[in-house]
Coordinates of C-alpha atoms in Angstrom, one line a residue:
M1 CA -18.1 -8.5 -16.5
A2 CA -21.4 -7.5 -15.2
K3 CA -22.4 -10.8 -17.7
H4 CA -20.0 -13.0 -15.7
E5 CA -21.7 -11.1 -11.9
A6 CA -25.0 -12.1 -13.3
Y7 CA -24.2 -15.6 -14.2
I8 CA -22.2 -16.2 -10.8
K9 CA -24.7 -14.8 -8.9
Q10 CA -27.4 -17.1 -10.6
H11 CA -25.1 -20.9 -9.5
Y12 CA -23.6 -19.2 -6.4
N13 CA -25.9 -20.7 -3.9
K14 CA -24.8 -23.5 -2.1
Y15 CA -21.7 -21.7 -1.5
R16 CA -20.9 -20.7 2.0
N17 CA -19.2 -17.3 1.3
K18 CA -21.0 -15.7 -1.2
D19 CA -19.7 -12.6 -1.3
L20 CA -16.1 -13.9 -1.1
T21 CA -16.4 -16.1 -3.9
K22 CA -17.5 -14.1 -6.4
A23 CA -15.1 -11.3 -5.4
A24 CA -12.7 -13.7 -5.6
I25 CA -13.8 -15.4 -9.2
L26 CA -14.9 -11.7 -10.8
S27 CA -10.6 -10.4 -9.5
T28 CA -9.6 -13.5 -11.6
L29 CA -11.6 -13.4 -14.2
S30 CA -10.4 -9.2 -14.5
A31 CA -6.7 -10.2 -14.3
F32 CA -7.1 -13.5 -17.1
N33 CA -10.1 -12.5 -20.2
D34 CA -9.6 -16.2 -21.6
L35 CA -11.3 -17.2 -18.8
R36 CA -15.1 -18.0 -17.9
P37 CA -17.4 -19.1 -15.7
K38 CA -18.7 -22.3 -15.6
Y39 CA -21.2 -24.3 -13.7
D40 CA -20.9 -28.1 -14.3
K41 CA -21.3 -31.3 -12.1
F42 CA -18.1 -32.4 -10.6
V43 CA -17.6 -36.2 -10.2
F44 CA -15.3 -37.4 -7.1
S45 CA -13.3 -40.4 -6.9
D46 CA -16.5 -42.3 -5.2
N47 CA -18.1 -41.5 -8.1
T48 CA -20.7 -39.0 -6.6
R49 CA -21.3 -36.2 -8.3
K50 CA -22.2 -32.2 -7.0
D51 CA -22.6 -29.2 -8.7
L52 CA -20.5 -26.9 -8.6
L53 CA -17.7 -23.7 -9.7
C54 CA -15.2 -23.5 -12.0
L55 CA -13.3 -21.2 -14.2
D56 CA -12.8 -22.8 -17.6
G57 CA -10.4 -21.3 -20.7
T58 CA -6.3 -20.7 -20.8
I59 CA -3.5 -19.0 -19.1
P60 CA -1.2 -17.3 -21.0
V61 CA 2.5 -19.2 -20.5
S62 CA 6.5 -17.6 -21.5
F63 CA 8.5 -20.0 -22.6
K64 CA 11.6 -19.0 -24.1
G65 CA 10.2 -15.8 -25.6
A66 CA 7.2 -17.4 -26.8
T67 CA 3.5 -17.2 -25.3
Y68 CA 1.6 -19.9 -25.3
N69 CA -2.1 -20.7 -23.9
I70 CA -2.6 -23.5 -21.7
P71 CA -6.2 -24.7 -21.2
I72 CA -7.2 -25.1 -17.4
C73 CA -10.2 -25.8 -15.3
I74 CA -10.6 -24.7 -11.9
W75 CA -13.0 -26.0 -9.5
L76 CA -14.3 -24.5 -6.4
F77 CA -15.9 -25.6 -3.5
E78 CA -18.8 -24.8 -1.4
T79 CA -15.9 -24.3 0.9
H80 CA -14.6 -21.3 -1.0
P81 CA -11.9 -19.4 -0.4
Y82 CA -10.9 -21.2 3.3
N83 CA -10.3 -24.4 1.5
P84 CA -7.6 -24.8 -1.8
P85 CA -9.5 -25.6 -4.8
M86 CA -8.9 -29.1 -7.6
C87 CA -7.1 -27.9 -10.8
Y88 CA -6.6 -29.8 -13.6
V89 CA -5.1 -29.3 -17.2
R90 CA -7.5 -29.9 -20.3
P91 CA -5.9 -31.1 -22.9
T92 CA -7.5 -30.1 -26.5
Q93 CA -7.3 -32.9 -29.0
V94 CA -4.1 -32.1 -30.9
M95 CA -2.0 -32.0 -27.0
M96 CA -1.6 -34.5 -24.4
I97 CA -0.6 -34.4 -21.3
K98 CA 3.0 -34.6 -20.2
P99 CA 3.3 -35.9 -16.1
S100 CA 5.7 -34.5 -14.3
K101 CA 5.7 -33.3 -10.5
H102 CA 3.4 -31.0 -10.8
V103 CA 0.7 -33.0 -13.0
D104 CA -0.2 -36.6 -13.1
A105 CA -0.8 -38.3 -15.7
N106 CA -5.0 -37.7 -15.5
G107 CA -3.8 -34.0 -15.7
R108 CA -4.3 -32.8 -12.0
V109 CA -1.8 -30.5 -11.0
Y110 CA -0.2 -30.5 -7.2
L111 CA 1.6 -27.3 -6.2
P112 CA 3.1 -26.6 -2.7
Y113 CA 1.0 -23.1 -3.0
L114 CA -2.1 -25.6 -3.0
H115 CA -0.8 -27.6 -0.3
E116 CA -0.1 -24.7 1.9
W117 CA -3.2 -23.1 0.9
K118 CA -4.7 -20.3 3.7
H119 CA -6.9 -17.4 3.3
P120 CA -6.5 -14.7 2.9
N121 CA -2.8 -15.4 2.2
S122 CA -3.5 -17.4 -0.8
D123 CA -5.9 -16.3 -3.3
L124 CA -7.1 -17.2 -7.6
I125 CA -4.5 -14.5 -9.2
G126 CA -1.8 -15.9 -7.1
L127 CA -2.5 -19.7 -8.1
I128 CA -3.0 -18.8 -11.8
Q129 CA -0.1 -16.4 -11.8
V130 CA 2.2 -20.2 -9.9
M131 CA 1.0 -22.2 -12.7
T132 CA 2.4 -19.7 -15.1
I133 CA 5.2 -19.7 -13.3
I134 CA 6.0 -23.2 -13.2
F135 CA 4.5 -24.5 -16.8
G136 CA 6.9 -21.9 -18.2
E137 CA 9.4 -24.3 -16.8
N138 CA 8.0 -27.4 -17.5
S139 CA 5.0 -27.3 -19.9
P140 CA 2.5 -29.4 -19.3
V141 CA 1.0 -30.8 -22.4
Y142 CA 3.2 -31.4 -25.6
S143 CA 1.2 -31.8 -28.7
R144 CA 0.0 -35.0 -30.8
L145 CA 0.9 -35.4 -34.9
A146 CA -1.7 -33.9 -37.2
N147 CA -1.2 -37.4 -39.7
Q148 CA -2.5 -39.5 -37.2
P149 CA -6.1 -39.9 -35.1
P150 CA -6.8 -39.9 -31.9
G151 CA -6.2 -43.6 -30.0
M152 CA -3.3 -45.0 -32.1
P153 CA 0.1 -45.5 -31.0
Q154 CA 2.2 -42.8 -32.4
M155 CA 5.3 -40.6 -32.7
T156 CA 4.8 -37.2 -30.6
T157 CA 7.3 -34.5 -30.1
P158 CA 7.2 -32.8 -26.6
F159 CA 5.8 -29.0 -26.1
P160 CA 7.5 -27.0 -25.0
G161 CA 9.6 -29.5 -22.8
S162 CA 11.5 -32.8 -23.9
H163 CA 11.9 -34.8 -20.6
P164 CA 9.4 -35.4 -18.4
P165 CA 10.9 -35.3 -14.7
P166 CA 10.6 -38.4 -12.6
S167 CA 8.3 -38.8 -9.6
Q168 CA 9.3 -40.1 -6.5
A169 CA 5.8 -42.1 -5.8
P170 CA 2.4 -42.3 -7.1
R171 CA -0.1 -39.7 -7.1
P172 CA -3.3 -39.9 -4.2
S173 CA -6.6 -40.6 -6.1
Y174 CA -8.6 -38.0 -6.5
P175 CA -12.2 -36.9 -8.1
Q176 CA -12.3 -36.4 -11.5
P177 CA -14.8 -33.2 -13.3
M178 CA -17.7 -33.9 -15.6
G179 CA -17.0 -32.0 -19.1
G180 CA -15.2 -34.9 -21.7
Y181 CA -11.7 -35.7 -19.8
S182 CA -12.1 -38.6 -17.0
P183 CA -9.2 -40.7 -17.5
Q184 CA -11.5 -43.5 -18.3
Q185 CA -13.0 -42.7 -21.7
M186 CA -10.3 -43.8 -24.2
P187 CA -7.3 -45.2 -23.8
M188 CA -4.2 -42.9 -23.9
P189 CA -1.6 -43.6 -26.7
T190 CA 1.9 -44.2 -25.4
P191 CA 4.8 -41.2 -26.2
S192 CA 8.0 -41.9 -27.4
N193 CA 9.2 -40.6 -24.2
P194 CA 8.9 -43.5 -21.4
M195 CA 6.4 -43.0 -18.3
P196 CA 8.0 -41.8 -15.3
P197 CA 7.5 -44.2 -12.8
G198 CA 5.0 -43.1 -9.8
Y199 CA 2.2 -42.0 -12.1
P200 CA -0.8 -43.8 -13.3
G201 CA -0.4 -44.2 -17.3
G202 CA -3.0 -45.9 -20.3
N203 CA -5.6 -42.8 -19.8
Q204 CA -7.0 -41.0 -22.4
Y205 CA -8.1 -37.6 -22.3
R206 CA -11.2 -36.9 -24.8
Q207 CA -12.2 -33.4 -25.2
P208 CA -15.9 -32.7 -25.5
T209 CA -17.8 -31.0 -28.2
S210 CA -18.3 -28.3 -26.6
Y211 CA -14.9 -27.2 -25.1
P212 CA -14.1 -23.6 -26.5
Y213 CA -10.7 -24.5 -28.2
P214 CA -10.7 -25.4 -31.6
S215 CA -9.2 -29.1 -32.5
S216 CA -8.2 -28.0 -35.9
T217 CA -5.0 -26.8 -35.0
P218 CA -2.2 -28.4 -34.5
Y219 CA 1.1 -28.1 -31.8
P220 CA 4.1 -27.0 -33.7
Q221 CA 6.0 -29.7 -34.3
G222 CA 9.9 -30.5 -34.6
G223 CA 12.3 -29.4 -31.0
M224 CA 11.0 -25.9 -30.6
P225 CA 7.8 -24.3 -30.5
T226 CA 6.7 -21.9 -33.1
P227 CA 6.5 -18.3 -31.1
Q228 CA 3.1 -16.8 -31.1
P229 CA 1.3 -13.7 -30.2
A230 CA -0.8 -12.8 -27.4
G231 CA -3.6 -13.0 -27.4
S232 CA -3.8 -15.7 -30.0
Y233 CA -5.9 -19.1 -29.8
P234 CA -4.3 -21.6 -28.9
Y235 CA -1.1 -22.2 -30.9
P236 CA 0.1 -21.7 -34.1
T237 CA -0.3 -23.5 -37.1
P238 CA 2.8 -25.1 -38.7
Q239 CA 3.6 -24.8 -42.3
S240 CA 3.2 -28.1 -42.7
Q241 CA 0.5 -30.5 -41.6
F242 CA 2.5 -34.0 -41.9
A243 CA 6.1 -33.7 -40.0
P244 CA 9.0 -36.1 -40.2
P245 CA 9.0 -37.8 -36.6
A246 CA 11.7 -36.9 -34.4
P247 CA 14.9 -39.1 -34.6
Q248 CA 15.2 -42.2 -32.0
K249 CA 17.7 -41.0 -30.1
P250 CA 19.9 -44.1 -27.5
V251 CA 18.2 -44.5 -24.2
G252 CA 21.4 -43.2 -22.3
S253 CA 21.0 -39.7 -24.6
Q254 CA 17.3 -39.7 -24.1
L255 CA 18.4 -39.9 -19.8
S256 CA 21.0 -36.9 -19.9
L257 CA 20.1 -33.3 -19.2
S258 CA 21.4 -30.5 -20.5
D259 CA 23.0 -27.6 -18.6
D260 CA 19.8 -25.7 -18.2
Q261 CA 17.7 -28.5 -17.5
I262 CA 20.8 -28.7 -14.6
R263 CA 20.4 -24.9 -13.4
V264 CA 16.7 -25.0 -13.5
S265 CA 16.6 -28.2 -11.3
L266 CA 19.5 -27.3 -9.3
Q267 CA 17.4 -23.5 -8.9
S268 CA 13.8 -24.9 -8.0
A269 CA 15.8 -27.6 -5.8
V270 CA 17.6 -24.5 -3.8
E271 CA 14.2 -22.6 -3.9
D272 CA 12.5 -25.2 -2.7
K273 CA 15.0 -25.6 0.2
L274 CA 15.4 -21.9 0.7
K275 CA 11.6 -21.4 1.1
R276 CA 11.2 -24.7 3.7
R277 CA 14.0 -23.4 5.7
M278 CA 12.2 -19.2 5.6
K279 CA 8.8 -21.1 6.5
E280 CA 10.6 -23.0 9.6
V281 CA 12.5 -19.6 10.9
L282 CA 8.9 -17.9 10.5
Q283 CA 7.4 -19.7 12.2
V284 CA 10.0 -19.7 15.1
Y285 CA 9.8 -16.1 14.9
Q286 CA 5.5 -16.1 14.6
N287 CA 5.9 -18.3 18.1
E288 CA 8.0 -16.3 19.8
M289 CA 6.0 -13.4 18.6
D290 CA 2.9 -15.1 19.9
A291 CA 4.1 -16.2 23.4
L292 CA 5.5 -11.8 23.8
S293 CA 2.2 -11.2 22.7
A294 CA 0.3 -13.2 25.4
T295 CA 2.9 -12.0 27.9
R296 CA 2.2 -8.6 26.8
D297 CA -1.7 -9.0 27.2
K298 CA -0.9 -10.5 30.6
L299 CA 1.1 -7.8 31.9
K300 CA -1.8 -5.1 30.5
D301 CA -4.3 -7.3 32.5
G302 CA -1.9 -7.0 35.6
Q303 CA -1.4 -3.1 35.0
S304 CA -5.1 -2.9 35.2
H305 CA -6.0 -4.8 37.8
L306 CA -3.0 -3.2 40.1
E307 CA -4.1 0.3 39.2
Q308 CA -7.5 -0.7 40.3
M309 CA -6.1 -2.3 43.8
L310 CA -4.3 1.3 44.6
S311 CA -7.4 3.0 43.7
Q312 CA -9.6 1.1 45.8
L313 CA -6.6 1.3 48.5
E314 CA -6.7 5.2 48.0
A315 CA -10.1 5.3 48.8
E316 CA -10.3 3.3 51.7
E317 CA -6.9 5.2 53.2
K318 CA -9.4 8.0 52.7
Q319 CA -12.3 7.0 54.3
V320 CA -9.9 5.7 57.4
E321 CA -8.7 8.7 58.2
A322 CA -11.8 10.3 58.3
N323 CA -13.3 7.8 60.5
T324 CA -10.0 9.0 62.6
R325 CA -10.6 12.7 62.9
E326 CA -14.3 11.7 63.7
L327 CA -13.1 9.3 66.6
K328 CA -10.9 11.8 67.9
Q329 CA -13.6 14.4 68.0
K330 CA -16.1 12.0 69.4
N331 CA -13.2 11.4 72.4
E332 CA -12.9 15.2 72.9
E333 CA -16.1 15.9 73.9
I334 CA -16.1 12.6 75.9
E335 CA -13.7 14.1 77.9
E336 CA -14.8 18.0 77.9
S337 CA -18.3 16.0 79.1
L338 CA -16.1 14.1 81.9
R339 CA -13.8 17.3 83.1
K340 CA -17.5 19.1 83.6
M341 CA -18.1 16.2 85.9
E342 CA -16.0 16.2 87.8
G343 CA -16.4 18.3 89.9
R344 CA -20.4 17.7 90.6
E345 CA -22.3 15.7 94.0
E346 CA -23.6 12.4 92.5
I347 CA -27.9 12.8 91.2
D348 CA -30.2 10.8 93.3
P349 CA -32.7 9.4 90.3
D350 CA -35.9 10.0 92.0
E351 CA -35.5 13.6 91.8
A352 CA -33.5 13.3 88.5
V353 CA -36.8 14.4 86.7
T354 CA -39.1 17.4 88.5
P355 CA -43.1 17.5 87.4
T356 CA -44.1 21.2 86.8
A357 CA -47.8 21.0 88.7
P358 CA -48.7 18.6 91.5
L359 CA -51.7 17.3 89.5
Y360 CA -48.6 15.6 86.8
R361 CA -46.0 14.2 89.9
Q362 CA -49.5 12.6 90.2
L363 CA -49.9 11.2 87.3
L364 CA -45.7 9.9 87.2
N365 CA -46.3 8.3 90.4
L366 CA -49.5 6.5 89.3
V367 CA -47.3 5.9 86.0
A368 CA -44.8 4.2 88.0
E369 CA -46.4 2.4 89.7
E370 CA -48.6 0.1 87.3
M371 CA -45.7 0.1 85.7
T372 CA -44.1 -2.2 88.4
I373 CA -46.6 -4.6 88.5
E374 CA -45.9 -4.9 85.0
D375 CA -42.9 -5.9 86.0
T376 CA -44.2 -8.4 89.6
Y377 CA -46.0 -10.4 86.2
Y378 CA -43.5 -11.6 84.4
Y379 CA -41.1 -12.3 87.6
L380 CA -43.9 -14.8 89.0
M381 CA -44.8 -16.2 85.5
E382 CA -40.7 -17.0 85.9
A383 CA -41.6 -18.6 89.3
L384 CA -44.0 -20.3 88.4
R385 CA -42.5 -21.9 85.6
K386 CA -39.0 -23.0 87.5
D387 CA -41.4 -24.5 90.0
V388 CA -40.3 -21.7 93.0
I389 CA -43.9 -21.4 94.0
E390 CA -47.0 -23.3 93.1
L391 CA -49.9 -22.4 90.9
E392 CA -52.3 -21.6 93.5
V393 CA -50.1 -19.0 95.3
F394 CA -49.5 -18.0 92.0
L395 CA -53.0 -17.2 91.1
K396 CA -53.6 -15.6 94.0
H397 CA -50.6 -13.1 93.8
V398 CA -51.9 -12.4 90.0
R399 CA -55.8 -11.9 90.9
E400 CA -54.5 -9.1 93.7
L401 CA -52.2 -7.6 91.6
S402 CA -55.0 -7.2 88.6
R403 CA -57.2 -5.5 91.0
K404 CA -54.6 -3.0 92.1
Q405 CA -53.6 -2.7 88.3
Y406 CA -56.9 -1.8 87.4
L407 CA -57.7 0.4 90.2
L408 CA -54.1 2.5 88.9
R409 CA -55.5 2.4 85.5
A410 CA -58.4 3.8 86.4
H411 CA -57.1 6.3 88.8
I412 CA -54.6 7.6 85.5
Y413 CA -57.8 7.7 83.5
K414 CA -59.1 10.2 85.4
V415 CA -55.8 12.2 86.4
R416 CA -55.4 13.2 82.3
Q417 CA -58.8 14.1 81.6
T418 CA -58.0 16.6 84.7
A419 CA -54.7 17.4 83.5
G420 CA -56.3 17.9 79.6
L421 CA -54.0 15.0 78.4
K422 CA -55.0 12.8 75.5
A423 CA -56.8 9.4 77.2
T424 CA -54.6 6.5 75.6

């Protein structure tokens, strides 16, 4: 496992989610020991190439009590695990692709699990488990007769199933991975069973010389596969290398289905319908849950907003009560002062301020007279501005007031010096 981890770290620099990709590959390799990581070129439908990581090897498939190793290749794109991988069945030189609704003639695998891929609910281990179940019901490959070379039309025995199910529509174009199984390499022999409609035909896969599956071990011939112990590689060797071709049946008998096939087909149809219905119901419930969750969040936000408003109102109420008490107290003080002033005589403003000494009284009178001159200046300027008096009259009065003000200020200075006050 440490060797695989080092190999992955060496080639996963282009992947956006390095940690998630490495964890997914390592967990898959620990669950399926016959898979190996590989860094190879992947050819898209427009002939562009890109270096990608893939899981190459075999997966164990159980069919009627026997275990068989089906060679597959899972390509991981740079956006893994947020986009589904590309899965292919990679037949050896003794195998041929058996097209079905889940595997086309080029080996590409089509599964609802891939179509509905969504991280983190989907992963590589779950994908391979679904593939083992699907391949256990309908094998994606069948064996080639050992006495005829590849590329020649021949009688073949489907393995393990007998008739591939028909397809309703042709498969879309898809990118082809490198590694020696491109459909343009060699013409594909036509099997004894008719090719189902809707799949591209006439293409042959060729196993590369570097592919780790032995090419000398043929598939079992006859109608039924020979059971193989878990861990053998890849399929058991029959007793004879030359087996007689299976007898041809009439067209009507080829199209007939056994009870087991009908039961499996009905089970698959009912299961698909139940899954679709369950998905619809779950989607409806999920939408309702999302709406309820959004309503709950809005209610919580409203509750917090209301609590904040209530606390603010309580603080303002306390402030208003404090201001009301202070106002009442000031009002009582004013009423008390008014009651005290009711029985008193009116106060003469001139007698309101009484100096303590004659010198201070003289100083007070001089300052008051000097302030009146300042007020007279103001009213003279207003009269001049409003054209009440002429400029000559204004200047005359200003000269007289200025002379008088100068004498008052000199007198104030002398009195302050005599009283020992600070001169201003």
